[in-house]
Coordinates of C-alpha atoms and ligand atoms in Angstrom, one line a residue:
M1 CA 27.4 40.6 11.1
T2 CA 28.0 38.4 8.1
R3 CA 26.2 35.2 9.2
L4 CA 22.9 36.0 7.6
A5 CA 21.9 36.4 3.9
Q6 CA 24.8 34.3 2.6
T7 CA 24.6 32.9 -0.9
A8 CA 26.2 29.6 -1.8
D9 CA 28.2 28.8 -5.0
L10 CA 28.9 32.4 -6.1
T11 CA 31.7 32.9 -8.7
D12 CA 34.9 34.8 -7.8
V13 CA 33.7 37.7 -9.9
Q14 CA 30.3 37.8 -8.1
T15 CA 32.0 37.6 -4.7
E16 CA 34.4 40.5 -5.7
I17 CA 31.5 42.7 -7.0
L18 CA 29.5 42.1 -3.8
A19 CA 32.5 42.9 -1.6
T20 CA 33.1 46.1 -3.5
V21 CA 29.5 47.2 -3.3
R22 CA 29.2 46.3 0.4
R23 CA 32.3 48.5 1.2
F24 CA 30.8 51.3 -0.8
V25 CA 27.5 51.0 1.0
D26 CA 29.2 51.0 4.5
E27 CA 31.5 53.9 3.7
E28 CA 29.5 56.1 1.3
I29 CA 25.8 55.3 1.7
I30 CA 25.0 54.5 5.3
P31 CA 26.8 57.5 6.8
T32 CA 24.9 60.0 4.5
A33 CA 21.6 58.3 3.8
Q34 CA 19.7 59.7 6.8
A35 CA 20.4 63.4 6.1
L36 CA 19.9 63.1 2.3
E37 CA 16.6 61.2 2.9
H38 CA 15.3 63.7 5.4
G39 CA 16.2 66.6 3.0
D40 CA 14.7 64.7 0.0
V41 CA 18.0 65.3 -1.7
Y42 CA 18.9 63.4 -4.9
P43 CA 22.1 61.4 -4.0
T44 CA 24.2 62.8 -6.9
K45 CA 27.6 61.7 -5.4
I46 CA 26.4 58.2 -4.5
V47 CA 25.0 57.8 -8.0
E48 CA 28.3 59.0 -9.5
G49 CA 30.1 56.3 -7.4
L50 CA 27.7 53.6 -8.7
R51 CA 28.4 54.8 -12.2
E52 CA 32.1 54.5 -11.7
M53 CA 31.8 51.0 -10.3
G54 CA 29.9 50.0 -13.5
V55 CA 26.6 49.3 -11.7
F56 CA 24.5 50.9 -14.5
G57 CA 25.9 48.4 -16.9
L58 CA 25.9 45.4 -14.6
V59 CA 23.5 43.2 -16.6
I60 CA 24.1 44.8 -20.0
G61 CA 26.0 42.4 -22.3
A62 CA 29.8 42.9 -22.8
E63 CA 29.1 43.4 -26.5
H64 CA 27.3 46.6 -25.6
G65 CA 29.9 47.8 -23.0
G66 CA 28.4 46.3 -19.9
L67 CA 29.6 43.7 -17.4
G68 CA 27.2 41.0 -18.7
E69 CA 26.3 39.8 -15.2
S70 CA 23.3 37.7 -14.2
L71 CA 20.0 38.6 -12.6
L72 CA 21.3 36.9 -9.4
T73 CA 24.3 39.2 -9.3
Y74 CA 22.1 42.2 -9.8
A75 CA 19.7 41.1 -7.1
L76 CA 22.5 40.6 -4.6
V77 CA 23.9 44.0 -5.4
V78 CA 20.4 45.5 -4.9
E79 CA 20.1 43.7 -1.5
E80 CA 23.4 45.3 -0.4
I81 CA 22.4 48.8 -1.7
A82 CA 18.9 48.6 0.0
R83 CA 20.6 47.6 3.2
G84 CA 22.2 51.1 3.0
W85 CA 19.3 53.1 1.5
M86 CA 16.4 51.9 -0.6
S87 CA 16.2 55.1 -2.6
V88 CA 19.6 54.3 -4.2
S89 CA 18.3 51.0 -5.4
G90 CA 15.3 52.9 -6.8
V91 CA 17.7 54.9 -9.0
I92 CA 19.1 51.8 -10.6
N93 CA 16.0 49.6 -10.7
T94 CA 14.0 51.3 -13.4
H95 CA 17.2 51.6 -15.4
F96 CA 17.8 47.9 -15.1
I97 CA 14.2 47.1 -16.2
V98 CA 14.5 49.3 -19.3
A99 CA 17.9 47.8 -20.2
H100 CA 16.4 44.3 -19.8
L101 CA 13.4 45.2 -22.0
I102 CA 15.7 46.5 -24.7
A103 CA 18.1 43.6 -24.5
Q104 CA 15.3 41.0 -24.6
H105 CA 12.7 42.7 -26.9
G106 CA 14.4 45.6 -28.7
T107 CA 15.4 45.6 -32.4
E108 CA 19.1 45.4 -33.2
E109 CA 19.0 49.2 -34.0
Q110 CA 17.5 49.9 -30.6
K111 CA 20.1 47.8 -28.8
Q112 CA 22.9 49.7 -30.6
R113 CA 21.2 53.1 -30.1
F114 CA 20.6 52.7 -26.3
L115 CA 22.5 49.9 -24.6
P116 CA 26.1 51.3 -24.9
R117 CA 25.0 54.6 -23.4
M118 CA 22.9 52.9 -20.8
A119 CA 25.9 50.8 -19.8
T120 CA 27.9 53.9 -18.9
G121 CA 25.0 55.5 -17.1
E122 CA 24.9 58.4 -19.7
V123 CA 21.3 57.4 -20.5
R124 CA 19.1 56.6 -17.5
G125 CA 15.9 54.6 -17.7
A126 CA 12.5 55.0 -16.2
F127 CA 9.5 52.8 -16.9
S128 CA 5.9 53.8 -17.0
M129 CA 2.7 51.7 -16.9
S130 CA 0.7 53.3 -14.1
E131 CA -1.9 56.1 -14.7
P132 CA -4.0 58.1 -12.2
G133 CA -6.9 55.7 -12.8
L134 CA -5.0 52.4 -12.7
G135 CA -2.0 50.5 -11.3
S136 CA -2.9 46.8 -10.9
D137 CA -5.2 46.7 -13.9
V138 CA -2.6 47.3 -16.5
A139 CA -4.8 46.3 -19.4
A140 CA -7.1 49.2 -18.7
I141 CA -4.5 51.8 -19.8
R142 CA -6.0 54.9 -21.4
T143 CA -3.0 56.9 -22.6
A144 CA -3.2 56.4 -26.4
A145 CA -0.8 56.6 -29.4
T146 CA -2.6 57.4 -32.7
R147 CA -0.9 56.3 -35.9
Q148 CA -0.3 59.1 -38.3
P149 CA -0.4 58.9 -42.2
D150 CA 3.4 58.8 -42.3
G151 CA 3.4 55.7 -40.0
D152 CA 4.7 57.6 -36.9
Y153 CA 2.6 58.2 -33.8
V154 CA 1.1 61.0 -31.6
I155 CA 0.6 60.2 -27.9
D156 CA -2.0 61.8 -25.6
G157 CA -2.7 61.0 -22.0
Q158 CA -1.4 61.1 -18.5
K159 CA 1.0 58.7 -16.6
T160 CA 1.9 58.7 -13.0
W161 CA 4.2 57.2 -10.3
L162 CA 7.3 57.2 -12.6
T163 CA 10.3 56.4 -10.4
N164 CA 13.1 58.6 -11.8
G165 CA 10.6 60.4 -14.0
G166 CA 12.5 63.6 -13.8
S167 CA 16.1 62.4 -13.6
S168 CA 15.8 59.8 -16.4
T169 CA 16.5 60.4 -20.0
L170 CA 14.8 57.4 -21.5
V171 CA 11.2 56.3 -20.6
A172 CA 9.8 52.9 -21.6
V173 CA 6.1 53.8 -21.6
L174 CA 3.2 51.5 -22.2
V175 CA 0.3 53.0 -24.1
R176 CA -2.8 52.0 -26.0
T177 CA -2.5 51.5 -29.8
D178 CA -5.6 50.3 -31.6
E179 CA -4.4 47.1 -33.2
G180 CA -8.0 45.8 -33.5
A181 CA -7.3 42.8 -31.3
D182 CA -10.2 41.4 -29.3
Q183 CA -8.1 40.9 -26.1
P184 CA -7.5 44.3 -24.5
H185 CA -3.8 43.6 -23.6
R186 CA -3.0 42.9 -27.3
N187 CA -3.7 46.6 -28.0
L188 CA -0.9 47.9 -25.9
T189 CA 2.5 49.0 -27.2
T190 CA 5.8 50.0 -25.5
F191 CA 7.4 53.2 -26.8
L192 CA 11.0 54.2 -26.0
V193 CA 10.8 57.9 -25.4
E194 CA 14.2 59.7 -25.1
K195 CA 14.0 63.1 -23.3
P196 CA 16.2 65.5 -21.4
A197 CA 16.4 65.1 -17.6
G198 CA 14.5 67.8 -15.7
F199 CA 11.0 69.1 -15.0
G200 CA 8.4 71.2 -16.9
E201 CA 7.8 70.8 -20.7
V202 CA 11.0 68.9 -21.5
L203 CA 10.0 68.4 -25.2
P204 CA 7.1 69.8 -27.2
G205 CA 4.0 68.0 -25.9
L206 CA 5.8 66.2 -23.1
T207 CA 5.7 67.5 -19.6
V208 CA 7.2 66.2 -16.3
P209 CA 5.3 68.1 -13.5
G210 CA 7.1 68.4 -10.2
K211 CA 7.9 65.6 -7.8
I212 CA 5.2 63.7 -6.0
D213 CA 5.7 64.1 -2.2
K214 CA 6.0 60.7 -0.5
M215 CA 6.1 59.4 3.0
G216 CA 9.4 57.7 2.4
Y217 CA 11.6 56.6 -0.5
K218 CA 12.8 60.2 -0.7
G219 CA 15.8 61.5 -2.6
V220 CA 14.7 59.6 -5.7
D221 CA 12.2 61.5 -7.8
T222 CA 8.7 60.1 -8.5
T223 CA 6.7 62.0 -11.0
E224 CA 3.8 62.2 -13.4
L225 CA 4.3 62.4 -17.2
V226 CA 1.8 64.3 -19.4
F227 CA 1.6 63.7 -23.1
D228 CA -0.3 66.3 -25.1
G229 CA 0.1 65.7 -28.9
F230 CA 3.6 64.3 -28.4
A231 CA 5.1 63.1 -31.6
V232 CA 7.0 59.8 -31.6
A233 CA 8.6 57.8 -34.4
A234 CA 7.6 54.3 -35.4
A235 CA 11.3 53.4 -34.9
D236 CA 10.7 54.0 -31.2
V237 CA 8.2 51.1 -30.8
L238 CA 10.0 48.6 -28.6
G239 CA 10.8 45.6 -30.9
G240 CA 9.4 47.4 -33.9
V241 CA 6.0 45.8 -33.9
P242 CA 3.0 47.4 -32.1
G243 CA 0.7 45.3 -29.8
R244 CA 3.3 43.4 -27.9
G245 CA 3.7 45.9 -25.0
F246 CA 1.8 44.0 -22.4
A247 CA 3.9 40.9 -22.7
Q248 CA 7.1 42.9 -22.8
M249 CA 6.2 44.9 -19.7
M250 CA 5.1 41.7 -17.8
D251 CA 8.6 40.3 -18.5
G252 CA 10.1 43.5 -17.2
V253 CA 8.1 43.4 -13.9
E254 CA 9.0 39.8 -13.5
V255 CA 12.6 40.6 -13.1
G256 CA 11.5 43.8 -11.2
R257 CA 9.8 41.5 -8.7
V258 CA 13.1 39.8 -7.9
N259 CA 14.6 43.2 -7.5
V260 CA 11.8 44.3 -5.0
A261 CA 12.3 41.0 -3.1
A262 CA 16.0 41.8 -2.9
R263 CA 15.2 45.3 -1.5
G264 CA 13.0 43.7 1.1
C265 CA 15.9 41.4 2.0
G266 CA 18.3 44.3 2.3
I267 CA 15.9 46.4 4.5
A268 CA 15.0 43.5 6.7
L269 CA 18.7 42.7 7.2
R270 CA 19.5 46.2 8.1
A271 CA 16.6 46.4 10.5
F272 CA 17.8 43.2 12.2
E273 CA 21.4 44.5 12.4
L274 CA 20.1 47.7 14.1
A275 CA 17.9 45.7 16.5
I276 CA 20.6 43.2 17.6
D277 CA 23.1 46.0 18.2
Y278 CA 20.6 48.1 20.2
A279 CA 19.3 45.1 22.2
Q280 CA 22.8 44.5 23.6
Q281 CA 23.4 48.1 24.5
R282 CA 20.0 49.1 26.1
E283 CA 19.6 48.0 29.6
T284 CA 16.3 47.6 31.5
F285 CA 15.7 46.0 34.9
G286 CA 19.4 45.5 35.4
K287 CA 20.4 43.8 32.2
P288 CA 20.6 44.3 28.4
I289 CA 17.2 43.9 26.8
A290 CA 18.6 41.1 24.6
Q291 CA 18.7 39.0 27.8
H292 CA 14.9 39.3 28.2
Q293 CA 13.6 36.3 26.4
A294 CA 10.8 38.2 24.8
I295 CA 13.4 40.4 23.0
A296 CA 15.7 37.5 22.2
F297 CA 12.8 35.6 20.6
K298 CA 12.0 38.6 18.5
L299 CA 15.7 38.6 17.2
A300 CA 15.4 34.9 16.5
E301 CA 12.2 35.3 14.5
M302 CA 13.6 38.3 12.6
A303 CA 16.7 36.5 11.6
T304 CA 14.7 33.5 10.4
K305 CA 12.6 35.8 8.2
V306 CA 15.8 37.4 6.8
E307 CA 17.1 34.0 5.9
A308 CA 13.8 32.6 4.4
A309 CA 13.3 35.7 2.3
H310 CA 16.9 35.7 1.0
A311 CA 16.7 32.0 0.1
M312 CA 13.5 32.5 -1.9
M313 CA 14.8 35.6 -3.6
V314 CA 18.0 33.8 -4.7
R315 CA 16.0 30.8 -6.0
A316 CA 13.7 33.1 -8.1
A317 CA 16.8 34.8 -9.6
R318 CA 18.6 31.6 -10.4
L319 CA 15.5 30.1 -12.1
K320 CA 15.3 33.2 -14.4
D321 CA 19.1 33.0 -15.0
A322 CA 18.6 29.3 -16.0
G323 CA 16.1 30.4 -18.6
Q324 CA 13.1 28.9 -16.8
R325 CA 9.8 30.5 -16.2
N326 CA 9.8 32.0 -12.7
D327 CA 6.5 33.9 -12.5
V328 CA 5.4 31.8 -9.5
E329 CA 8.7 31.9 -7.7
A330 CA 9.3 35.6 -8.4
G331 CA 5.8 36.3 -7.0
M332 CA 6.4 34.2 -3.9
A333 CA 9.8 35.8 -3.3
K334 CA 8.4 39.3 -3.7
L335 CA 5.4 38.5 -1.5
I336 CA 7.4 36.9 1.4
A337 CA 10.3 39.4 1.2
S338 CA 8.0 42.5 1.2
E339 CA 5.8 41.2 4.0
F340 CA 8.7 40.0 6.1
A341 CA 10.5 43.4 5.5
A342 CA 7.4 45.2 6.9
E343 CA 7.3 42.8 9.9
V344 CA 11.0 42.8 10.7
T345 CA 11.2 46.6 10.6
Q346 CA 8.2 46.8 12.9
E347 CA 9.9 44.5 15.4
S348 CA 13.1 46.4 15.2
F349 CA 11.2 49.6 15.8
R350 CA 9.6 48.1 18.9
I351 CA 13.0 46.9 20.2
H352 CA 14.2 50.5 19.9
G353 CA 11.5 51.6 22.3
G354 CA 10.8 55.4 22.2
Y355 CA 14.1 56.1 20.3
G356 CA 12.7 54.2 17.3
Y357 CA 10.3 57.1 16.9
S358 CA 13.1 59.7 16.8
T359 CA 14.2 60.9 13.4
E360 CA 17.8 60.5 14.7
Y361 CA 17.5 56.7 14.5
E362 CA 17.8 54.8 11.2
I363 CA 14.9 52.5 12.0
E364 CA 12.5 55.4 11.6
R365 CA 13.5 55.7 7.9
L366 CA 13.3 51.9 7.3
M367 CA 9.7 52.0 8.9
R368 CA 8.7 54.5 6.2
E369 CA 10.5 52.6 3.4
A370 CA 9.3 49.1 3.9
P371 CA 5.5 49.7 3.2
F372 CA 6.4 50.7 -0.4
L373 CA 7.5 47.2 -1.1
L374 CA 4.0 45.9 -0.4
I375 CA 2.8 48.0 -3.3
G376 CA 5.5 48.4 -6.0
E377 CA 5.8 45.9 -8.9
G378 CA 2.4 44.6 -7.9
T379 CA 0.7 44.5 -4.5
S380 CA 0.6 41.5 -2.3
E381 CA -2.9 40.7 -3.5
I382 CA -1.6 40.8 -7.1
Q383 CA 1.3 38.5 -6.2
K384 CA -1.2 36.0 -4.7
T385 CA -3.3 36.2 -7.9
I386 CA -0.2 35.3 -10.0
I387 CA 1.0 32.6 -7.6
S388 CA -2.4 30.9 -7.4
R389 CA -3.0 31.1 -11.2
G390 CA 0.4 29.4 -11.7
L391 CA -0.3 26.7 -9.1
L392 CA -3.8 26.0 -10.6
R393 CA -2.2 25.7 -14.0
E394 CA 0.5 23.3 -12.6
Y395 CA -1.8 21.2 -10.5
A396 CA -4.8 21.2 -12.9
L397 CA -6.9 18.0 -12.6
P398 CA -7.1 15.9 -15.7
R399 CA -10.2 16.6 -17.7
Ligands
FAD401 C1 6.7 55.2 -4.7 C2 6.1 54.6 -5.8 C3 6.8 54.3 -7.0 C4 6.2 53.8 -8.1 N1 6.9 53.6 -9.3 C5 6.3 53.2 -10.4 C6 7.0 53.2 -11.6 O1 8.2 53.5 -11.7 N2 6.3 52.8 -12.8 C7 5.0 52.5 -12.7 O2 4.4 52.2 -13.8 N3 4.3 52.4 -11.6 C8 4.9 52.8 -10.4 N4 4.3 52.8 -9.2 C9 2.9 52.4 -9.2 C10 2.6 51.1 -8.6 O3 3.0 50.1 -9.5 C11 1.1 51.0 -8.3 O4 0.8 51.9 -7.2 C12 0.7 49.6 -7.9 O5 0.8 48.7 -9.0 C13 -0.7 49.5 -7.3 O6 -1.6 50.2 -8.2 P1 -2.6 51.3 -7.6 O7 -1.9 52.2 -6.7 O8 -3.4 51.9 -8.7 O9 -3.6 50.5 -6.7 P2 -4.9 49.7 -7.2 O10 -4.7 48.9 -8.4 O11 -6.0 50.7 -7.3 O12 -5.2 48.8 -5.9 C14 -5.8 49.3 -4.7 C15 -6.0 48.1 -3.8 O13 -6.9 47.1 -4.4 C16 -6.2 45.9 -4.4 N5 -6.6 45.2 -5.6 C17 -6.6 45.7 -6.9 N6 -7.0 44.8 -7.8 C18 -7.3 43.6 -7.1 C19 -7.7 42.3 -7.4 N7 -8.0 41.9 -8.6 N8 -7.9 41.4 -6.4 C20 -7.7 41.8 -5.1 N9 -7.2 43.0 -4.7 C21 -7.0 43.9 -5.7 C22 -4.7 46.2 -4.4 O14 -4.0 45.1 -3.9 C23 -4.7 47.4 -3.5 O15 -4.7 46.9 -2.1 C24 4.9 53.3 -8.1 C25 4.1 53.5 -6.9 C26 4.7 54.1 -5.8 C27 3.9 54.3 -4.5

């Protein structure tokens, strides 16, 4: 069970963290995931366990009370967690992106104000770009912040698809501010909005309506966020300077793409594990189905996809950790890992025969989880756009 998805040259600390998380996933997540997911129940006890292990502060610098680990460590932890239940990785992912945004782009005051409390999990992050009228086309954002005579802002508009929108207490939200720039994306600004967890009008002018009902990825809340004359201080502009939000958020989704790739790796690995177990137990025509070549070949192809996706995900994470641009590699890793996750779960489902359609079998849940990865942090079409742009830049003919 440990041959696939191995990573070379890990430090002792990384190896120890991963072993701890794997044990936690096997003992605490896998046995309870199915029931919690079917009931759409927030995994409070699991999240508490992650908090005790320090997962919320995994990549936050030691100077702010975190473990100061790399993107690679984070991605490998996410792979382990998604192998158990993708929704749990959803709880930490938006938190991780917001912590990354503050650490990379925040003012010193913002780092001091938020990172220590984020490291302990006391403050939980969500990030918000999408609106009812747009997802891929981020520069078309309509929610607007209007500057007031005292220099502070008032926000009006509607956001949607916030993962952890209700359970989070800090939202990094991308809105339009009129900086008078001729390029639309130069008129976008990220605000750090601290709010109580919960639903309804949580602050004057800020409402989190109920949860959006989803086909999978249950347990973790996904919400809208409505601003109606919501007052926010100039000190809450990420980095202190308006107009930089688009570039900041693109940096956030770049690390987010490695995370989605890691989730795809975890789901595909679990789907493979379930398939290879089942294929040795189920007999047809006098022998285990694994001994029918058609099924054995499926297992071979699934394992190959697990390995390829893992290798590309690790490479994208290591490039970012080395301080290199990784937009193309993160896009490739996200594209291949999400597409392979969908294919491997589908094959595992087929191997389960009719039982795969029963809600008693784990593969049924994975089948509903995997499609989200084709959409989140940019669809496959958007990844191909990013990859091809990067390649054309790199391979441009001399003029
Ligand atoms: C469960 C869930 C959780 C989410 N969590 C968050 C979150 O926490 N924060 C957040 O901000 N957003 C979140 N999202 C939103 C997500 O990022 C968007 O759904 C995604 O970016 C796609 O946007 P869209 O749904 O508006 O699709 P659209 O942009 O309307 O795209 C529709 C289709 O057109 C294709 N398409 C669009 N433009 C092009 C193009 N130029 N060329 C070719 N094809 C194109 C797309 O690939 C897609 O197939 C979440 C979504 C889901 C489902």
